[in-house]
Steps between C-alpha positions, in 0.01 A plus 500: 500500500458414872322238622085554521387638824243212709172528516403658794090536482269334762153404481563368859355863653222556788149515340452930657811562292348321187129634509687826589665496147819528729851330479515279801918443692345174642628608845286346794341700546534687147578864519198649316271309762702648784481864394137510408417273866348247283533151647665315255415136373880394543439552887156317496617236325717390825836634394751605723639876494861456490711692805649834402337562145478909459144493434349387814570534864429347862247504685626660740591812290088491301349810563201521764144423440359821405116513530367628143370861559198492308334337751499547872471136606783293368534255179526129589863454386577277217582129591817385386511304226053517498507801214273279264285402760487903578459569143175358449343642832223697347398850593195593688241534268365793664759700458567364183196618330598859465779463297337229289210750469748773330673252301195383345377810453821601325445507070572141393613626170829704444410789366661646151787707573616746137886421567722445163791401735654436798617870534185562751587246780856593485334836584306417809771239621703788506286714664453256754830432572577867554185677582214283654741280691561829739158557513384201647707545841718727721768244614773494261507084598153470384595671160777267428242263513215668232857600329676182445386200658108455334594601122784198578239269607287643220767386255360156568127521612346671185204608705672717796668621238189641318402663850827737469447593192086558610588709791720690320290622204218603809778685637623636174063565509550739774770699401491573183105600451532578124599093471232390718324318260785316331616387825196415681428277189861330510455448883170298427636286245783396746309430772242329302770230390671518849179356679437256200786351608473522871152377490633188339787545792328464770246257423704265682673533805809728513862297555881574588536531170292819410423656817659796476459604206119464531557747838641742256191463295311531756614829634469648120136354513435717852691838329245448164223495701627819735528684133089405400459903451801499294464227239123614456624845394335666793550763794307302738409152623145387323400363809721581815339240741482187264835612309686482854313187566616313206880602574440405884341113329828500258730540776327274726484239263893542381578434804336211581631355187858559616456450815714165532782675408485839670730369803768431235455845343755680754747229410535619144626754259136661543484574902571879399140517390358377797751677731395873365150346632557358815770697699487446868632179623683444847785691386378825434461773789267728364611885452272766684666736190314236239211498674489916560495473102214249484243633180226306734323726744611533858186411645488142286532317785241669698246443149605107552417467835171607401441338187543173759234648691303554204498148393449383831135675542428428144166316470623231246150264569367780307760560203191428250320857599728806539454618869618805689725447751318672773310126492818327522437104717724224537262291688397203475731491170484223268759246362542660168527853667758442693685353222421841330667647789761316525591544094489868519718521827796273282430813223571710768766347615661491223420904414726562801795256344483712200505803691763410697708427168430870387606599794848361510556596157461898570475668187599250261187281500458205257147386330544190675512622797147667442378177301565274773194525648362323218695174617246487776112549312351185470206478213228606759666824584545516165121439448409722767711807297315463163187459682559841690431367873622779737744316697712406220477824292591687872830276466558514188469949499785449776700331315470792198764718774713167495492524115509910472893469604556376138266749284777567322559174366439486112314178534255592783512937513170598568404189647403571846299814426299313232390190728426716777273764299333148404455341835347821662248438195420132568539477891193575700446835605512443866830336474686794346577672823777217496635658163546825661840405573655326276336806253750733630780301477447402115339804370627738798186630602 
């Protein structure tokens, strides 16, 4: 018999690898830190990286500082060697509130789910793998993603891993009608034990440990909402307006939760979801073919400039009383109006990012594309929609073209029609001469 082999085992690993459930090679820094851009504790603990090892590189060689695209204005980066400091910056509690508000809204209690066996998750984990990860995006990038890289880090975050599986019975919801019920009722039980978990998450502040996994989340959380009509068994959205505003709060609020971490995001093995967002940069010459097969109209431009002019005659000092706009004032404007002002102007501003997004992207248009304009609604826009003032319903009908380019998306078809029919219901009649046009462009008449 030849001689016993040493024991090799190490309890001498970074703490990320060990909360990760993940075997550590006590490099400095450790691999599993450096592919997931996580800064590991073997770096902040003052220990040198040693000259040539395969996992890191120069300086020199790092790749550039890209600003995150979900926002226009650009991350503070993270200080070196500060990421626990950064860690427990909290969000704005503003922003905040909206997802808080769905997560507490969300059933406490897991429902029952009639399963004898593990047969049915195999089922939609298969679907998902081969079905609803194609029908989240058009960029074969992006897929690998949805494909391979979140079930892996749902292997070891039991909660994301509930999302897949909750996304893909809704999908399973949509296609296969004569299942609806079975699925719908599987996709509520996952999601119901997902956000148990991921209340309990993020409770506390998010750290390098968990970040991206909880971005993963995150985006499932944004996609469940998008599919309200689905998982309620319905053709249409119970309430257009507040519906939309609840998914522009979620998204608001996810963001400002990760928002200490969104400069890294382009760094790691998840930049193809934000690059099938966010696809000009300073390298990109833009194609007058693309743009000849823009699904936005031709005169969108034209509709901006005056939507600007719109807001800029808009008697905000009088947002409490519904007024015509043939008595449109801006003297003698107060504080808090021109506040109002200047809010709805950053909307704007931000309509014509999104726009100009679509527009690069010709015919192949992703939802985030359309749903970045939410990144820019702070809550009293948001107020302003569910309390039906004209100015922000006028913006908000515009932005049903920006969303009509993907009606035929199974998580949002028939979206744009339905909030439009609804805010040419709530807005006040001598507003909806400012309808006229987006009208034609959504329901082509």
């Amino acid at each position: 018999m030849g001689p016993r082999r040493s024991h090799r085992k190490s309890r001498n690993g970074c703490p990320q690898c060990k909360a990760r459930k993940l075997k550590c090679d006590e490099q400095y820094p450790c691999t599993n830190c450096t592919k997931h851009a996580i800064q590991c504790s073997f770096v902040e603990r003052g220990v040198s990286t040693p000259t040539g090892t395969p996992y890191t590189r120069p300086e020199s060689l790092a790749p550039p500082y890209v600003p995150s695209p979900l926002n226009v204005e650009s991350y503070p980066a993270t200080p070196a060697g500060n990421s626990r400091a950064l860690a427990h910056e909290q969000p704005k509690a503003e922003s905040r509130s909206g997802l808080l508000q769905f997560l507490a809204d969300s059933p406490g209690e897991i429902p029952a789910l009639n399963t004898d066996d593990w047969v049915s998750d195999l089922e939609l984990m298969h679907h998902y793998c081969t079905v609803t990860c194609n029908a989240l995006t058009i960029r074969e990038d992006s897929r690998h993603i949805w494909r391979v890289v979140v079930p892996v880090e749902g292997y070891s975050n039991k909660y994301l891993m509930h999302g897949i599986l909750a996304i893909s019975a809704l999908h399973r919801a949509y296609l296969f009608p004569t299942q609806k019920e079975k699925n719908i009722k599987a996709s509520s039980y996952h999601q119901a034990a997902a956000l148990k978990e991921f209340r309990e998450l993020i409770s506390s502040p998010i750290d390098p440990s968990n970040w991206q996994p909880v971005f993963c989340f995150a985006s499932m959380i944004t996609l469940y909402i998008c599919a309200t009509r689905i998982r309620l068994g319905e053709d249409r959205w119970p309430a257009p307006i507040s519906n939309m505003v609840e998914l522009f709060s979620a998204v608001t609020g996810l963001q400002t939760i990760m928002e200490p971490w969104l400069p890294s995001l382009r760094r790691t093995q998840l930049a193809p979801i934000v690059n099938c967002v966010w696809i000009e940069d300073e390298t990109l010459i833009p194609s007058p073919g693309t743009m000849q097969q823009s699904l936005l109209p031709p005169d969108i431009h034209v509709r901006i400039s005056q939507l600007h002019q719109f807001i800029d005659d808009y008697p905000f000092s009088q947002m409490q009383q519904p007024q015509s706009h043939q008595n449109f004032s801006v003297s003698n404007e107060s504080p808090r109006a021109h506040d109002y002002r200047t809010d709805y102007k950053k909307s704007l501003k931000f309509f014509e990012h999104s726009t100009r997004q679509i527009e690069l992207a010709g015919p192949h248009v992703e939802s985030g594309m359309v749903l970045l304009w939410a990144y820019s609604l702070s809550k009293q826009f948001r107020d302003d929609m569910e309390a039906f003032h004209p100015a922000a319903l006028v913006m908000l009908g515009h932005w049903c073209v920006l969303l009509h380019t993907i009606n035929d998306s199974w998580l949002l078809k028939g979206t744009s029609l339905q909030l439009l029919e609804e805010i040419e219901i709530k807005i006040h009649p001598s507003f909806r001469e400012w309808l006229v046009w987006p009208r034609r462009w959504v329901f082509g008449k």
